[in-house]
JSON list of C-alpha atoms in Angstrom, two decimals:
[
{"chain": "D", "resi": 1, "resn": "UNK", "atom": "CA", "xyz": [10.69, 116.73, 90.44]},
{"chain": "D", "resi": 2, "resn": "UNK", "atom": "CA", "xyz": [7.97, 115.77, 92.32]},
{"chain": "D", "resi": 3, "resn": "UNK", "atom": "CA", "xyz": [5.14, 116.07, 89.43]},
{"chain": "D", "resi": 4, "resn": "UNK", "atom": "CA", "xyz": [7.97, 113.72, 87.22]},
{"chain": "D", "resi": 5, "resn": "UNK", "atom": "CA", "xyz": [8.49, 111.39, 90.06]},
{"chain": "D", "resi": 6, "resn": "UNK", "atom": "CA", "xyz": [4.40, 111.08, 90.36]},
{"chain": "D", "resi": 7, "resn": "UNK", "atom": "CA", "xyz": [3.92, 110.85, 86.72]},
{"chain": "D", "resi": 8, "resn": "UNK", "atom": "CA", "xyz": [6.43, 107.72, 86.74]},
{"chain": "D", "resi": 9, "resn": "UNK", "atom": "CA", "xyz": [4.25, 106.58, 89.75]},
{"chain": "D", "resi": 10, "resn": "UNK", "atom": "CA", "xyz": [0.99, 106.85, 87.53]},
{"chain": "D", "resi": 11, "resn": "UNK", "atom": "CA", "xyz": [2.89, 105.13, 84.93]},
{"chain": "D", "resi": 12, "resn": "UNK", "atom": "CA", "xyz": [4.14, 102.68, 86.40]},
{"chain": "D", "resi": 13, "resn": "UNK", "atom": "CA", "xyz": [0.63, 102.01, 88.45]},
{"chain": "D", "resi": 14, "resn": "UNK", "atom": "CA", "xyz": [-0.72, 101.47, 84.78]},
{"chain": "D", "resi": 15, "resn": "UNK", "atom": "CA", "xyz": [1.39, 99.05, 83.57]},
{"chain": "D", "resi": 16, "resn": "UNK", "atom": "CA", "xyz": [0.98, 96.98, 86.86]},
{"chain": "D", "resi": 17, "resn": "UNK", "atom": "CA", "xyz": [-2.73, 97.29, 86.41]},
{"chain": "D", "resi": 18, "resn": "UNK", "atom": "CA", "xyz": [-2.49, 96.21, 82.76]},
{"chain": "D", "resi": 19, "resn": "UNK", "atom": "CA", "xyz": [-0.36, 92.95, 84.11]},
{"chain": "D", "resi": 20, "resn": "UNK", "atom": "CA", "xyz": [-2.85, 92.31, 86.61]},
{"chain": "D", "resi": 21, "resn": "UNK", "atom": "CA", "xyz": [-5.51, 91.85, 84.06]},
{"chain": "D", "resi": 22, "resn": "UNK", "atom": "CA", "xyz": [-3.15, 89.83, 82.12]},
{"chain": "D", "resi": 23, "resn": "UNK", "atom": "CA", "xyz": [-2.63, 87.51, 84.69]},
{"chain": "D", "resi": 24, "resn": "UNK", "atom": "CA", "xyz": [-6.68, 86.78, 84.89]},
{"chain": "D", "resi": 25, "resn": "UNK", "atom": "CA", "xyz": [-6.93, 86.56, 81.65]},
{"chain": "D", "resi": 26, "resn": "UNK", "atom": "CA", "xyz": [-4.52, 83.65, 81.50]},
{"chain": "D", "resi": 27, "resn": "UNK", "atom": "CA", "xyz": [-5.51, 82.56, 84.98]},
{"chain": "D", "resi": 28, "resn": "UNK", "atom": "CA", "xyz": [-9.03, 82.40, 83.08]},
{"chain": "D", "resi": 29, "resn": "UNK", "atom": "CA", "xyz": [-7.25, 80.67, 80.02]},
{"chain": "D", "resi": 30, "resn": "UNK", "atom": "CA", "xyz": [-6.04, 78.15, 82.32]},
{"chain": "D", "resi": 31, "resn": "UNK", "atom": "CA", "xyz": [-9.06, 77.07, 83.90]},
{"chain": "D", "resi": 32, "resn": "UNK", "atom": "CA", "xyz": [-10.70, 76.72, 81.07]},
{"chain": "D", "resi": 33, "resn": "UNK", "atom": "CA", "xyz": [-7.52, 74.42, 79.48]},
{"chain": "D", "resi": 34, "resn": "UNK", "atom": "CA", "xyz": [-8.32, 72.87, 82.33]},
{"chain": "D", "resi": 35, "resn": "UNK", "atom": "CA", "xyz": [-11.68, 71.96, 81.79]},
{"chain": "D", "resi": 36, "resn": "UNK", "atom": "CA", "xyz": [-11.33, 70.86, 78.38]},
{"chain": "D", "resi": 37, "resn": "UNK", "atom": "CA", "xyz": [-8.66, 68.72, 79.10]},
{"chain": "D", "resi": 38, "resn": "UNK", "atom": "CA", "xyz": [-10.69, 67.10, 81.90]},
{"chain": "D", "resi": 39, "resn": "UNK", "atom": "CA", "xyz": [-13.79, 67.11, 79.48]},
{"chain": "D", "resi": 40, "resn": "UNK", "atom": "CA", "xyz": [-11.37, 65.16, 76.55]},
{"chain": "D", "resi": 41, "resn": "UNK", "atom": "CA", "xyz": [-10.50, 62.71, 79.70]},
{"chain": "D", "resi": 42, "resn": "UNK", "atom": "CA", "xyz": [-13.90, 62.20, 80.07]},
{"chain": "D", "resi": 43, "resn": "UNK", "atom": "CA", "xyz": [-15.12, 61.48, 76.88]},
{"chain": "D", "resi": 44, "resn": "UNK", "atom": "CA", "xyz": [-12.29, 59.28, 76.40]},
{"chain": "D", "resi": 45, "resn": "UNK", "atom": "CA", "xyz": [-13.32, 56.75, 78.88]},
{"chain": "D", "resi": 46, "resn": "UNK", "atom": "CA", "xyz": [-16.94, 56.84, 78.08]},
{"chain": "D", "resi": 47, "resn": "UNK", "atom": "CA", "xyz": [-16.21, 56.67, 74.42]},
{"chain": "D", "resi": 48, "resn": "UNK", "atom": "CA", "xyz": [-13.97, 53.40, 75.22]},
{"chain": "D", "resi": 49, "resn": "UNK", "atom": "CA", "xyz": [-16.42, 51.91, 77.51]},
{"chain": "D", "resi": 50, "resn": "UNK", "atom": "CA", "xyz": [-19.08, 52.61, 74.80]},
{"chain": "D", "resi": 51, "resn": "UNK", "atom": "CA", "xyz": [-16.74, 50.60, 72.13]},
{"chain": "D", "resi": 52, "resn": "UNK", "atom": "CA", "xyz": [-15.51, 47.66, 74.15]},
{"chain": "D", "resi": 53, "resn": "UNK", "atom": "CA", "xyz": [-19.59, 47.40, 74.71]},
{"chain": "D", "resi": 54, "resn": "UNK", "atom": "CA", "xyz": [-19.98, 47.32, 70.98]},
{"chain": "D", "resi": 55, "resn": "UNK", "atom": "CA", "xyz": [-17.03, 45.53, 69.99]},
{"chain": "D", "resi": 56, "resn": "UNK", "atom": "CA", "xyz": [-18.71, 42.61, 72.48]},
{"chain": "D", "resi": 57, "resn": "UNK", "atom": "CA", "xyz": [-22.18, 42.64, 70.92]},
{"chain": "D", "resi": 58, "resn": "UNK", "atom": "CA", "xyz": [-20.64, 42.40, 67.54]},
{"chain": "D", "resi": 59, "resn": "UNK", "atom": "CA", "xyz": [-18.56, 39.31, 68.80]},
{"chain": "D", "resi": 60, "resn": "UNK", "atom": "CA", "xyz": [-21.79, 37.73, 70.31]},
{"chain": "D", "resi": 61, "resn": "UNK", "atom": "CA", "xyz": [-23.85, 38.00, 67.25]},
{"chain": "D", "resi": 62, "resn": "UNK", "atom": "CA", "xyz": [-20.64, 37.07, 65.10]},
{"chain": "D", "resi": 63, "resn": "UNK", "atom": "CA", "xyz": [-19.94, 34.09, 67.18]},
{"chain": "D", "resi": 64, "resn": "UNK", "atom": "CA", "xyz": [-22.71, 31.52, 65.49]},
{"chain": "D", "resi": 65, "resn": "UNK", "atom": "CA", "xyz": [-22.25, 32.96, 62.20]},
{"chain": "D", "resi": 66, "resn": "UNK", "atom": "CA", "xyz": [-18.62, 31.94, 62.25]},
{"chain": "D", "resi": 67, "resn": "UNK", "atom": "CA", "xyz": [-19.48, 28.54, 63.98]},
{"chain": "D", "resi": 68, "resn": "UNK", "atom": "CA", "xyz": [-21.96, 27.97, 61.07]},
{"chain": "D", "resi": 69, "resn": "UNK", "atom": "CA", "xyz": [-18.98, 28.54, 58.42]},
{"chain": "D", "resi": 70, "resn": "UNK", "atom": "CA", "xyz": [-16.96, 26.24, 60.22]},
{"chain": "D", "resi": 71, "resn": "UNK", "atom": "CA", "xyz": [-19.23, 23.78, 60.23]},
{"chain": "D", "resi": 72, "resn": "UNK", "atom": "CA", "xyz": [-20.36, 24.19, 56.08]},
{"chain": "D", "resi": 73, "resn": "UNK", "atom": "CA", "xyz": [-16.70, 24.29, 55.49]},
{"chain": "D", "resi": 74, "resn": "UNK", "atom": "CA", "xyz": [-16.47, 20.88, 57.36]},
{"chain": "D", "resi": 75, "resn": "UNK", "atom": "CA", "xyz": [-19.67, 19.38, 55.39]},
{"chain": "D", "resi": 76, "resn": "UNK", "atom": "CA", "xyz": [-18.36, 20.29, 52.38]},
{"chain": "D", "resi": 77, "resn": "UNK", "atom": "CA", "xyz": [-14.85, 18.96, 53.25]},
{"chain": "D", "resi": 78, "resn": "UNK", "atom": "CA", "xyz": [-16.57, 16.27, 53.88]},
{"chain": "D", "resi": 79, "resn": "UNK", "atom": "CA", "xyz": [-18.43, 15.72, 50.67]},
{"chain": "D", "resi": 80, "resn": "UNK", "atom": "CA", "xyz": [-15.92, 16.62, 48.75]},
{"chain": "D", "resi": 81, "resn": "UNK", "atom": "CA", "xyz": [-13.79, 13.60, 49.96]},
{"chain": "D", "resi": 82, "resn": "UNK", "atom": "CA", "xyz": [-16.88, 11.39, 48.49]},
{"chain": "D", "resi": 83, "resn": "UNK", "atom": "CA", "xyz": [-16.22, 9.51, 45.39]},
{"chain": "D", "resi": 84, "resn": "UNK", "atom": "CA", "xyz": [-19.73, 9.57, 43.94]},
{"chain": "D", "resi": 85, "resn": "UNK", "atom": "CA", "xyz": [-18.94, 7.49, 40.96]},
{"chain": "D", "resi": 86, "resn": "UNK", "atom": "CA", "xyz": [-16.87, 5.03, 42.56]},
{"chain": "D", "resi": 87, "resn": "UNK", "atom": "CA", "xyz": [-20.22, 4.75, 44.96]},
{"chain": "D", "resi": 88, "resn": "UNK", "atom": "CA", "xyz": [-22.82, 4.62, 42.09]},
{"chain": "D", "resi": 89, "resn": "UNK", "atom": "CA", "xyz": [-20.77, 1.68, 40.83]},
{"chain": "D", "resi": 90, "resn": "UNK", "atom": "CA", "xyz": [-20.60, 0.28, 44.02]},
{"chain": "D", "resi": 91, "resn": "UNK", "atom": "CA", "xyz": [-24.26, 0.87, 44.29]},
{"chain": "D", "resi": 92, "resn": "UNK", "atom": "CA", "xyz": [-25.18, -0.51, 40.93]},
{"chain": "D", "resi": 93, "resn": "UNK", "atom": "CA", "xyz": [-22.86, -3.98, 41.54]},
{"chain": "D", "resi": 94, "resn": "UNK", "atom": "CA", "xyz": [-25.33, -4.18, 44.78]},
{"chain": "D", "resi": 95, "resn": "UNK", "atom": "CA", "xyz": [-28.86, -3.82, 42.31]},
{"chain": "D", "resi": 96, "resn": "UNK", "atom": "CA", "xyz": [-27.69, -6.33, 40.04]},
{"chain": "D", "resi": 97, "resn": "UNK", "atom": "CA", "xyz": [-26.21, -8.79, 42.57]},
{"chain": "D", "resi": 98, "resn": "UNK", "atom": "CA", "xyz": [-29.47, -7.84, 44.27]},
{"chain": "D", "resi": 99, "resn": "UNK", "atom": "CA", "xyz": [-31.25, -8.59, 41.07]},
{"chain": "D", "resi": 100, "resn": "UNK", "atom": "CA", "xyz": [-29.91, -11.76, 39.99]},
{"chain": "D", "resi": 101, "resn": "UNK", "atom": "CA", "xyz": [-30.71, -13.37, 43.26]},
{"chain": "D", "resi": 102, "resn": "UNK", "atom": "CA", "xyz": [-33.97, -12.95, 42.59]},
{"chain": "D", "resi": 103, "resn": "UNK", "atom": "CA", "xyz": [-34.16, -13.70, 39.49]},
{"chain": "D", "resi": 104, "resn": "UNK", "atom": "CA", "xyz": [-32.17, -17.31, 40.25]},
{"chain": "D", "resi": 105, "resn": "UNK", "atom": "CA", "xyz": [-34.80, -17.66, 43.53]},
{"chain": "D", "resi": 106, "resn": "UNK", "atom": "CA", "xyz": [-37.80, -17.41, 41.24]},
{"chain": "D", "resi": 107, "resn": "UNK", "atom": "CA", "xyz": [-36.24, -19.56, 38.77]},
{"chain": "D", "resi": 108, "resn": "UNK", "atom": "CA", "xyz": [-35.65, -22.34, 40.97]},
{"chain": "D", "resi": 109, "resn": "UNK", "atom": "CA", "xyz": [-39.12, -21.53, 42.62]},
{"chain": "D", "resi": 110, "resn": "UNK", "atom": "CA", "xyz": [-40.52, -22.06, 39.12]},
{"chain": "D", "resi": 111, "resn": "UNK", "atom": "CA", "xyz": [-38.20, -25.46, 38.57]},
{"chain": "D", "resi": 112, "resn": "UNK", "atom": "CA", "xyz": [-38.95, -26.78, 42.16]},
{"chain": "D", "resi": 113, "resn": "UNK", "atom": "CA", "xyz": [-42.75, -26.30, 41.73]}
]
């Protein structure tokens, strides 16, 4: 009875010692959880520090490109709203008018000399 009673003793003494080493193990498992999820946290913030950083130099160097289209769209708005023929006859009107004045001044020059 006694040998039975210290066999179930031994027994049972091995299965503690088994859970024992199960409970470092996920002790163990847990730190190291742990760790990565602090790691993950980590790299997190760095990584969105790091992009806001890019994301502003990319908005700095952007900036006078887009100012620049603004402005060529405006220009060309602009030009677009010119009526070049209407000014070219407008413009030729002028030459002639411009033209014949002279032509009567030196005439009458010619007459009055």
């Amino acid at each position: 009875m006694f040998k039975e009673l210290n066999d179930n003793l031994n027994s049972i003494n091995g299965e503690v010692t088994k859970l024992k080493t199960a409970v470092e193990h996920i002790d163990t498992a847990k730190s190291a959880a742990q760790a990565a999820v602090n790691a993950a946290n980590t790299t997190n913030a760095e990584f969105k520090e790091h992009l806001q950083k890019v994301t502003k130099a990319v908005d700095s160097i952007l900036k006078p490109h887009q100012d620049l289209i603004a402005a060529t769209e405006n220009l060309t708005k602009t030009i677009e709203a010119i009526d070049f023929p209407k000014q070219l006859k407008l413009i030729k009107i002028i030459a002639i008018g411009t033209g014949a004045v002279a032509l009567i001044g030196t005439i009458l020059i010619l007459i009055l000399k």
